[in-house]
Every structure is written in C-alpha cells, then in structure tokens.
mmCIF file with all atom_site columns, C-alpha atoms in Angstrom:
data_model
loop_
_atom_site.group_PDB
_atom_site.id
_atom_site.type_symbol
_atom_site.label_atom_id
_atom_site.label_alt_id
_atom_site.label_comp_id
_atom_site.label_asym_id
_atom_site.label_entity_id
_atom_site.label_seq_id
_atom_site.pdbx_PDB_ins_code
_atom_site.Cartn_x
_atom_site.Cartn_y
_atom_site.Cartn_z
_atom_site.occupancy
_atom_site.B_iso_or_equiv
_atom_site.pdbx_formal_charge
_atom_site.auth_seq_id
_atom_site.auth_comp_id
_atom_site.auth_asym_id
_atom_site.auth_atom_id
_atom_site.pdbx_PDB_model_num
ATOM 1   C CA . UNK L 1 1   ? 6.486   9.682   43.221 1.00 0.00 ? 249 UNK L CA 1
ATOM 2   C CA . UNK L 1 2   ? 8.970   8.667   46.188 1.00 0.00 ? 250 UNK L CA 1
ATOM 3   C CA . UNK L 1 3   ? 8.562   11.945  48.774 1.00 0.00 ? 251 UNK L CA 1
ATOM 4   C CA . UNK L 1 4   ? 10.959  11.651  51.613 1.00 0.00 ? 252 UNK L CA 1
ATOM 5   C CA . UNK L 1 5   ? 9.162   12.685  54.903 1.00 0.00 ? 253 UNK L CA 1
ATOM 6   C CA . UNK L 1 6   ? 11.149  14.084  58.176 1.00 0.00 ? 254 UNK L CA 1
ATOM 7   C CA . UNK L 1 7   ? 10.558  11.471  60.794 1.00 0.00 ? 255 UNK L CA 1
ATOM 8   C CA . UNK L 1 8   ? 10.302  12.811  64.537 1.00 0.00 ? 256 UNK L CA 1
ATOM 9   C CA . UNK L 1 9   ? 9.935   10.827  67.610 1.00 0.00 ? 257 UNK L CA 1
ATOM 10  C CA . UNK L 1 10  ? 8.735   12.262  70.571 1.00 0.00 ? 258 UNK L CA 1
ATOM 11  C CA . UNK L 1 11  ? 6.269   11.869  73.647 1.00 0.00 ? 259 UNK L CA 1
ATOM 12  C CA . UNK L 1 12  ? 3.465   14.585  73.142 1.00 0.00 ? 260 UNK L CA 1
ATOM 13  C CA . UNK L 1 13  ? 0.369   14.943  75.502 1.00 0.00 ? 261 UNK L CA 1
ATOM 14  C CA . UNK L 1 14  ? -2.531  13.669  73.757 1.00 0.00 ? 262 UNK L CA 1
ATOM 15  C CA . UNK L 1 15  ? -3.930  17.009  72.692 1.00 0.00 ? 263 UNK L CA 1
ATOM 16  C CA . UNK L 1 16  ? -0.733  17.846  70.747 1.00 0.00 ? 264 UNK L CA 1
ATOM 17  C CA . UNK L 1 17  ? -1.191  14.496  68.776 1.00 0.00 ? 265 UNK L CA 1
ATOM 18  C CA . UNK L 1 18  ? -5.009  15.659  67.749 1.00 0.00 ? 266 UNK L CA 1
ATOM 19  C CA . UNK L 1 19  ? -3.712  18.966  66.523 1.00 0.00 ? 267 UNK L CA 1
ATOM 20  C CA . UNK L 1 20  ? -1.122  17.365  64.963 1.00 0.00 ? 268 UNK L CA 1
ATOM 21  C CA . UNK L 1 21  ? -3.177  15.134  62.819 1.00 0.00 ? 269 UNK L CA 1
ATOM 22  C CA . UNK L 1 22  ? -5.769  18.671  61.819 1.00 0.00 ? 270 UNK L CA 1
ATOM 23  C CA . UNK L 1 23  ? -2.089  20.022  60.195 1.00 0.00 ? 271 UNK L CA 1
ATOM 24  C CA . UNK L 1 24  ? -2.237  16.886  58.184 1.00 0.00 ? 272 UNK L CA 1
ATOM 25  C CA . UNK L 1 25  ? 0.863   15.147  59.781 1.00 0.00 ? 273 UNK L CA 1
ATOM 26  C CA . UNK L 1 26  ? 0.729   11.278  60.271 1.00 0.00 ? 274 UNK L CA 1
ATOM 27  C CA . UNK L 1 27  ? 1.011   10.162  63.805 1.00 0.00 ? 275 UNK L CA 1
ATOM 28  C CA . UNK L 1 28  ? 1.810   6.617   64.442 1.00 0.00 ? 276 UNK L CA 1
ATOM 29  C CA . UNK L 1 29  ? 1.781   6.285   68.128 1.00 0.00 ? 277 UNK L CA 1
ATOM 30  C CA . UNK L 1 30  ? 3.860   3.564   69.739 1.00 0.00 ? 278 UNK L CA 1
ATOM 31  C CA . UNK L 1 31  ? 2.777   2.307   73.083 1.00 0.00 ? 279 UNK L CA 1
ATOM 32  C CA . UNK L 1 32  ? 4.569   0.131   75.643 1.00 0.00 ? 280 UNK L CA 1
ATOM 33  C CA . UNK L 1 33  ? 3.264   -3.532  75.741 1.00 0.00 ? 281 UNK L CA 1
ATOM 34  C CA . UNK L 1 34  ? 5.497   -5.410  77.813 1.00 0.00 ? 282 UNK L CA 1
ATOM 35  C CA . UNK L 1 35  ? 3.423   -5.001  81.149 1.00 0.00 ? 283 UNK L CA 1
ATOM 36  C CA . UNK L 1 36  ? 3.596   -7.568  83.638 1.00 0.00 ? 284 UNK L CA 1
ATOM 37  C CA . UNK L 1 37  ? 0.545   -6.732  85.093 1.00 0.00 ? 285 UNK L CA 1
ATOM 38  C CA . UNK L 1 38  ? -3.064  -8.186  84.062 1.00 0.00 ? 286 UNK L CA 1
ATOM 39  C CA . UNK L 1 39  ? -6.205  -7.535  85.343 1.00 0.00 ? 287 UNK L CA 1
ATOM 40  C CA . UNK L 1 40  ? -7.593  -10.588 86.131 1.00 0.00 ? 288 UNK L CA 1
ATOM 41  C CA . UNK L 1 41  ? -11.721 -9.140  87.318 1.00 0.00 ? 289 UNK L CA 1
ATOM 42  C CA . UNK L 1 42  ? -12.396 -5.547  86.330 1.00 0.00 ? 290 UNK L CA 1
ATOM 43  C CA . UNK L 1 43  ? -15.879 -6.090  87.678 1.00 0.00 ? 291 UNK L CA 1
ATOM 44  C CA . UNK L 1 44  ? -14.075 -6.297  91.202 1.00 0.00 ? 292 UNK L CA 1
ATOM 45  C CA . UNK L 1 45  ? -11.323 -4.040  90.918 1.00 0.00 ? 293 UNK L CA 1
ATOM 46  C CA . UNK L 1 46  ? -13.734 -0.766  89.547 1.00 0.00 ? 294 UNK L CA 1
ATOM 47  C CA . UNK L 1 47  ? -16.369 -1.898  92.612 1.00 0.00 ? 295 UNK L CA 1
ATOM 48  C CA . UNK L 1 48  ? -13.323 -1.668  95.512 1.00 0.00 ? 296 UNK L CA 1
ATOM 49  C CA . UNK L 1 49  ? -12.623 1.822   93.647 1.00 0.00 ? 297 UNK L CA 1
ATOM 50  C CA . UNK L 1 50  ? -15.684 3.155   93.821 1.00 0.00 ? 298 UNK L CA 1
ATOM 51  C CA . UNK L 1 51  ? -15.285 5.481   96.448 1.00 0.00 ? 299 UNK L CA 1
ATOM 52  C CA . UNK L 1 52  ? -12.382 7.240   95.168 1.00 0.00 ? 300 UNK L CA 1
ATOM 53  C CA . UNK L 1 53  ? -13.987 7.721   91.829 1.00 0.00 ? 301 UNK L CA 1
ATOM 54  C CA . UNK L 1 54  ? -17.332 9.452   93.728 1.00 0.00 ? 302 UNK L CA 1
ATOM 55  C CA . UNK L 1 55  ? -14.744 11.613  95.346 1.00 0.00 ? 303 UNK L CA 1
ATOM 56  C CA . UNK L 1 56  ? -13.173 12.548  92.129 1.00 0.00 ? 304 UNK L CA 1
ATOM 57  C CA . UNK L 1 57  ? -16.419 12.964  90.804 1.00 0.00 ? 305 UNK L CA 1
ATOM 58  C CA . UNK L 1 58  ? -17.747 15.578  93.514 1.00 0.00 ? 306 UNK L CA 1
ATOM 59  C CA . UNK L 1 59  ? -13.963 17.287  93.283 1.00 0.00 ? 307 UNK L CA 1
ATOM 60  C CA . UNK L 1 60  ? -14.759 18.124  89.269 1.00 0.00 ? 308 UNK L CA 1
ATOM 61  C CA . UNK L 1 61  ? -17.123 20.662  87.446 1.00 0.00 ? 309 UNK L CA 1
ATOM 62  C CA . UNK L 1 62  ? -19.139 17.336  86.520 1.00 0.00 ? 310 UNK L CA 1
ATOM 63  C CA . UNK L 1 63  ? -20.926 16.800  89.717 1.00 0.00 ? 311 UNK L CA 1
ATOM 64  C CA . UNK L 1 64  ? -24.591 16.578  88.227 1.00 0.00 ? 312 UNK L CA 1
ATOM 65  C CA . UNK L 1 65  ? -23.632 14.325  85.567 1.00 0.00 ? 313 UNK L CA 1
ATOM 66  C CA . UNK L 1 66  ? -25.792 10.939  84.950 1.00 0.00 ? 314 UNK L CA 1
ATOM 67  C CA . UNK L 1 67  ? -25.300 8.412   82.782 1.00 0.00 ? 315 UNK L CA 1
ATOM 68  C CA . UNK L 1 68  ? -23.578 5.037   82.082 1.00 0.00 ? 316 UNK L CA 1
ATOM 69  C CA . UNK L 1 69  ? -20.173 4.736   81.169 1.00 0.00 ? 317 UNK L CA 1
ATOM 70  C CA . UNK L 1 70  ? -19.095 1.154   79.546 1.00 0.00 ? 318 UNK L CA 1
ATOM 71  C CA . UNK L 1 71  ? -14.811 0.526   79.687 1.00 0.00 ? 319 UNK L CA 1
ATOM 72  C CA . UNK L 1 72  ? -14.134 -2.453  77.762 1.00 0.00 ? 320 UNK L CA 1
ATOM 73  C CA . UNK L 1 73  ? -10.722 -4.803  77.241 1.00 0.00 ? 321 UNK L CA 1
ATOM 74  C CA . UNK L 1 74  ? -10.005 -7.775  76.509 1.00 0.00 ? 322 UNK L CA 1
ATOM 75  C CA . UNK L 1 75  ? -10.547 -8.699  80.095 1.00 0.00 ? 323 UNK L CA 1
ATOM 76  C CA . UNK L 1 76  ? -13.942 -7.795  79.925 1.00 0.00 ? 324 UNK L CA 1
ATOM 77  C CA . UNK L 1 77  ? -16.542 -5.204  79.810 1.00 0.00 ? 325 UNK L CA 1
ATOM 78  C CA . UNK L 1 78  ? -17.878 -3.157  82.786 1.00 0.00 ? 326 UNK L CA 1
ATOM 79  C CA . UNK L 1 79  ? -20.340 -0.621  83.197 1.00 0.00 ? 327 UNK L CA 1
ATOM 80  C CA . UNK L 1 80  ? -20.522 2.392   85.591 1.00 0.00 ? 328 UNK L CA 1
ATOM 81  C CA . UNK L 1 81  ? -23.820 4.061   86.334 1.00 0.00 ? 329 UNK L CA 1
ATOM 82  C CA . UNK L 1 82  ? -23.510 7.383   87.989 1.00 0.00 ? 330 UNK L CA 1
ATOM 83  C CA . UNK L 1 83  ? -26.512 8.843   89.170 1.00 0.00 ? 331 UNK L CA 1
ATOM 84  C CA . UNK L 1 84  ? -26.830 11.879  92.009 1.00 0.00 ? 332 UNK L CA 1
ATOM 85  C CA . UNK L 1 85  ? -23.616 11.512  92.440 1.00 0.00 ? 333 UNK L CA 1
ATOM 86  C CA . UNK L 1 86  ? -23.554 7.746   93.217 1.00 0.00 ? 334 UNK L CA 1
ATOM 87  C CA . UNK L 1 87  ? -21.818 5.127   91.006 1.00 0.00 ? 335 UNK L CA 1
ATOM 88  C CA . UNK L 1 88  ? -23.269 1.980   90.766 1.00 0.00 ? 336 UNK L CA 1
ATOM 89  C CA . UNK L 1 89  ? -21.652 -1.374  88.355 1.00 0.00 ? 337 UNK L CA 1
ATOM 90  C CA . UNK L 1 90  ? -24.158 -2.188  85.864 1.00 0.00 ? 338 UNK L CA 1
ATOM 91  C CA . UNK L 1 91  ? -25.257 -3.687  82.568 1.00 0.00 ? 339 UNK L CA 1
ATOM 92  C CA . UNK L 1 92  ? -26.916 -0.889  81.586 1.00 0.00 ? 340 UNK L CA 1
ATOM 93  C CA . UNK L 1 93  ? -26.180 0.235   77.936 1.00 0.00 ? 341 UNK L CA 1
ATOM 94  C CA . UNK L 1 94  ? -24.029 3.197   77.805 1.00 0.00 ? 342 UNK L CA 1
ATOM 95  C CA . UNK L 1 95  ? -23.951 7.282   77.559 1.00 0.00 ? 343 UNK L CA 1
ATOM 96  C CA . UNK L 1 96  ? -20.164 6.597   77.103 1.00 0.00 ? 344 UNK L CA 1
ATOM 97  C CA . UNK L 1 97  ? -18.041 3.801   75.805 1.00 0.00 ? 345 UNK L CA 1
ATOM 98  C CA . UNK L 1 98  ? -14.008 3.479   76.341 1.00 0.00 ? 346 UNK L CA 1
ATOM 99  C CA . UNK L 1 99  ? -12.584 0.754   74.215 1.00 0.00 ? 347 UNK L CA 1
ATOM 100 C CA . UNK L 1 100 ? -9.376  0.124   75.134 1.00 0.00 ? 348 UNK L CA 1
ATOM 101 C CA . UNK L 1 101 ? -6.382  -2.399  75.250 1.00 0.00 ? 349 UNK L CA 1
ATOM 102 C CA . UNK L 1 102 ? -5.477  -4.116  78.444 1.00 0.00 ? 350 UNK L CA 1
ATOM 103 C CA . UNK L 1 103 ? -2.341  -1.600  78.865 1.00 0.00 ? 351 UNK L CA 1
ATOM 104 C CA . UNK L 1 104 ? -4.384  1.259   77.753 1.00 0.00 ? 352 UNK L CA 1
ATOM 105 C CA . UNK L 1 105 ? -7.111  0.632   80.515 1.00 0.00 ? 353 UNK L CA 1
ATOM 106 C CA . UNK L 1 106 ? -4.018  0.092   83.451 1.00 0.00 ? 354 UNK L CA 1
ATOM 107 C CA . UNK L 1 107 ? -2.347  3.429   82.069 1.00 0.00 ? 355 UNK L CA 1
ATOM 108 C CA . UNK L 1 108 ? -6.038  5.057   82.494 1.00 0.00 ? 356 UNK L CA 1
ATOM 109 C CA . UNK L 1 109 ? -6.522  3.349   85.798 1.00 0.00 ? 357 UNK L CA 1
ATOM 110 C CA . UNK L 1 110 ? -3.149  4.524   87.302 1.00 0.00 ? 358 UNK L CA 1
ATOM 111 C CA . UNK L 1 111 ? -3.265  7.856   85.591 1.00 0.00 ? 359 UNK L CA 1
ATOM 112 C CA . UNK L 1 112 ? -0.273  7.157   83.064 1.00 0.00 ? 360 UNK L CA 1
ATOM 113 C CA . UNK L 1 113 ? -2.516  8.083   80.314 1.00 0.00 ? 361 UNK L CA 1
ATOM 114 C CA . UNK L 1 114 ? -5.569  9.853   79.629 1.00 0.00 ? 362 UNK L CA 1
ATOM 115 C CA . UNK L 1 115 ? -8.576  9.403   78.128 1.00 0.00 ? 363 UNK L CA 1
ATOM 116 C CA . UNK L 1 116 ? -7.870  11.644  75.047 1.00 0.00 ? 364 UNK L CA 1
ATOM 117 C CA . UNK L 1 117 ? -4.900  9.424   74.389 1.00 0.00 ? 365 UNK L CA 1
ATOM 118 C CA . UNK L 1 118 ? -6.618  6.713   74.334 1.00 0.00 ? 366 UNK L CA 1
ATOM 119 C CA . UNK L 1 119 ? -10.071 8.188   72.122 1.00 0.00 ? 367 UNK L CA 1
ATOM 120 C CA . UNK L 1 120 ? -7.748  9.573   69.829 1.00 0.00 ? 368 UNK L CA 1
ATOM 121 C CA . UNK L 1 121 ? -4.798  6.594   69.655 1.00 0.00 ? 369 UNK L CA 1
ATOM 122 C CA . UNK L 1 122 ? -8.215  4.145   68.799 1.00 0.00 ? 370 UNK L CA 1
ATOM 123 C CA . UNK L 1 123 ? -9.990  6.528   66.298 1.00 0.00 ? 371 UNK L CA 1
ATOM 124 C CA . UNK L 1 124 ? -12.819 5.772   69.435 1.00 0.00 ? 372 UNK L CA 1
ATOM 125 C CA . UNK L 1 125 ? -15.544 9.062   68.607 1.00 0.00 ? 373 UNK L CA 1
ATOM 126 C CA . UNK L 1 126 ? -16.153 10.503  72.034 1.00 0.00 ? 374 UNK L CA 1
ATOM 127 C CA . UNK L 1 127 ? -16.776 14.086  72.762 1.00 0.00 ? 375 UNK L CA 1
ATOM 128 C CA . UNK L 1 128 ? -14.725 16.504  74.669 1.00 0.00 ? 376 UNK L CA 1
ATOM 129 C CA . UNK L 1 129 ? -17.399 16.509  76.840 1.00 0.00 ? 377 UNK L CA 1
ATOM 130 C CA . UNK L 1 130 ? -17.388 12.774  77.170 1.00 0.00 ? 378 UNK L CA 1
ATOM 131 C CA . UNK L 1 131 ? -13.583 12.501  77.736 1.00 0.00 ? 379 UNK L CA 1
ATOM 132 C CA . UNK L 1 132 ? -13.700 15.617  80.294 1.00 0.00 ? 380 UNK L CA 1
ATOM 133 C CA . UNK L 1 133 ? -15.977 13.092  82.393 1.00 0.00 ? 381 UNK L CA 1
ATOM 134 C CA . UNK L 1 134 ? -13.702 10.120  81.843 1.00 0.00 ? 382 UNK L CA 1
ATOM 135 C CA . UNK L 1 135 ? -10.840 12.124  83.010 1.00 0.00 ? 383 UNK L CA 1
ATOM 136 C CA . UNK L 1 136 ? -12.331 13.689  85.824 1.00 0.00 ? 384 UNK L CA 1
ATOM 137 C CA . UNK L 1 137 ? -13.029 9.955   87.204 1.00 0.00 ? 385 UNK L CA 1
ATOM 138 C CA . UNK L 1 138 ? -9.350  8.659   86.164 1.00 0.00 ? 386 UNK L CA 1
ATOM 139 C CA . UNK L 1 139 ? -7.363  11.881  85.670 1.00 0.00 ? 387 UNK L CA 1
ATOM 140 C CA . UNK L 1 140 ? -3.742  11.979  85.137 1.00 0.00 ? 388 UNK L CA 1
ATOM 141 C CA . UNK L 1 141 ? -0.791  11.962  87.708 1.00 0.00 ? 389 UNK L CA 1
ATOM 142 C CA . UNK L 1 142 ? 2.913   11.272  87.834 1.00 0.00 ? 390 UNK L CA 1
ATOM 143 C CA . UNK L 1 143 ? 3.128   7.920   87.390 1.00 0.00 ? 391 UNK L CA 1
ATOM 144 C CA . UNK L 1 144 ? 6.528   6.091   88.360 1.00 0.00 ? 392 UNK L CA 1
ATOM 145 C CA . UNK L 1 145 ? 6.762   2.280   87.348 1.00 0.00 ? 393 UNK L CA 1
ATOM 146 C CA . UNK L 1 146 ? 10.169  0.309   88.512 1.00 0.00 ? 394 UNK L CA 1
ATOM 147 C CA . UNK L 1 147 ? 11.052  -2.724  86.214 1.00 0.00 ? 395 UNK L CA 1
ATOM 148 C CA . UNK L 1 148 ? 11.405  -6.069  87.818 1.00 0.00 ? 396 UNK L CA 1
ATOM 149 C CA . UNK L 1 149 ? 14.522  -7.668  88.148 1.00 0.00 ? 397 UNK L CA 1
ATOM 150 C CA . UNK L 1 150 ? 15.769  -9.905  85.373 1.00 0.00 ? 398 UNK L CA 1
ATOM 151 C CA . UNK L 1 151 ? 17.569  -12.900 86.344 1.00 0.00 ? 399 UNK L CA 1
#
C-alpha cells in the first residue's frame, strides 16, 4: 500500500529531532558538507585548547568529573583525560566516545552544533549524562560563517 506522507523541512535543535523520532516520525537530517576547512592534527589543535576547555569545565555543574573522553574523525582519534579538573591528551581507553564526521567535529568545535545532534544524527548511544559533559566542554554559541569568494 502506497501512503503519501507530509514532508516538512525545517532546522530543529537537536532535542526536538529525538522527540520527534519517540512520536514515530522519520527524521532524515541533512547536514552541510561543503566546508573548506580540514583539520589537518587534532592531536595539536585539542592540546592548544586545553585551557579554554578546563575553564569551561570549572564554569559547569561537572567540575568533579573524571574520565576519558575519545572524539574520533576521519582525521584521527584523540583522547582527553580529565582528572581534578585537569585535562590531559591521552591513549587511554574511554568513559566517553564521540564519533563523528570531519564537519560534525568543526561544528562541535566552533559551537555550530552540539553534541546531542551529533549522538542522535549517528545513532552514537551516549547518555544524557555523557552528552551534558561533552557540551559543557564544547557548548553551543552563535556561530556566523562568511562564504569565500567564488571567482
């Protein structure tokens, strides 16, 4: 049997889409992919923002949280160890994994998206708990991207 289904686009913060989906409605989320920007060592780029994410860290209700969390693109994988408040890179295995694409991980990084987009746009199964952390660390902000000039 053919059913015909209303068809609705729209941009929706990330918990709409989860509440969405318990109703039973399909959700096919569409995601810009035409970045010009790469990240070329994430190893490097998290260690130089390591300070600012120990600030965020202390500004949040997670302040005694410890553990490892991994973020992972195609780029590479990297692993933060926060301990008393202190992050540290590691290879330790982790409390908390992000697997994202390259664009995901630069939207997360430069607060264009948030973690729940991303946990629930990959099927990835974290826990609130584990995103609250994540967000706390990269949380979301106005984000304002020019496009380049075409010639």
């Amino acid at each position: 049997q053919n059913e015909e289904h209303e068809k609705i686009n729209a941009h929706l913060p990330a918990e709409t889409y989860s509440l969405l989906a318990e109703m039973g409605y399909s959700i096919r989320r569409t995601e810009n992919r035409n970045s010009m920007l790469r990240l070329v060592n994430t190893t490097s780029l998290l260690t130089k923002i390591i300070p600012e994410l120990e600030h965020r860290l202390k500004a949040s209700e997670h302040t005694t949280y410890s553990g490892t969390i991994r973020l992972t693109c195609e780029m590479g994988t990297q692993s933060l160890t926060i301990q008393n408040g202190q992050i540290t890179p590691t290879d330790n295995a982790p409390d908390i994994e992000l697997i994202a694409g390259q664009t995901q991980l630069l939207g997360l990084l430069f607060g264009a998206i948030s973690a729940d987009h991303i946990a629930f746009t990959n099927a990835l199964p974290l826990t609130d708990h584990q995103i609250a952390i994540i967000n706390a660390l990269f949380p979301s902000d106005e984000f304002f991207l020019w496009g380049t000039d075409r010639f």
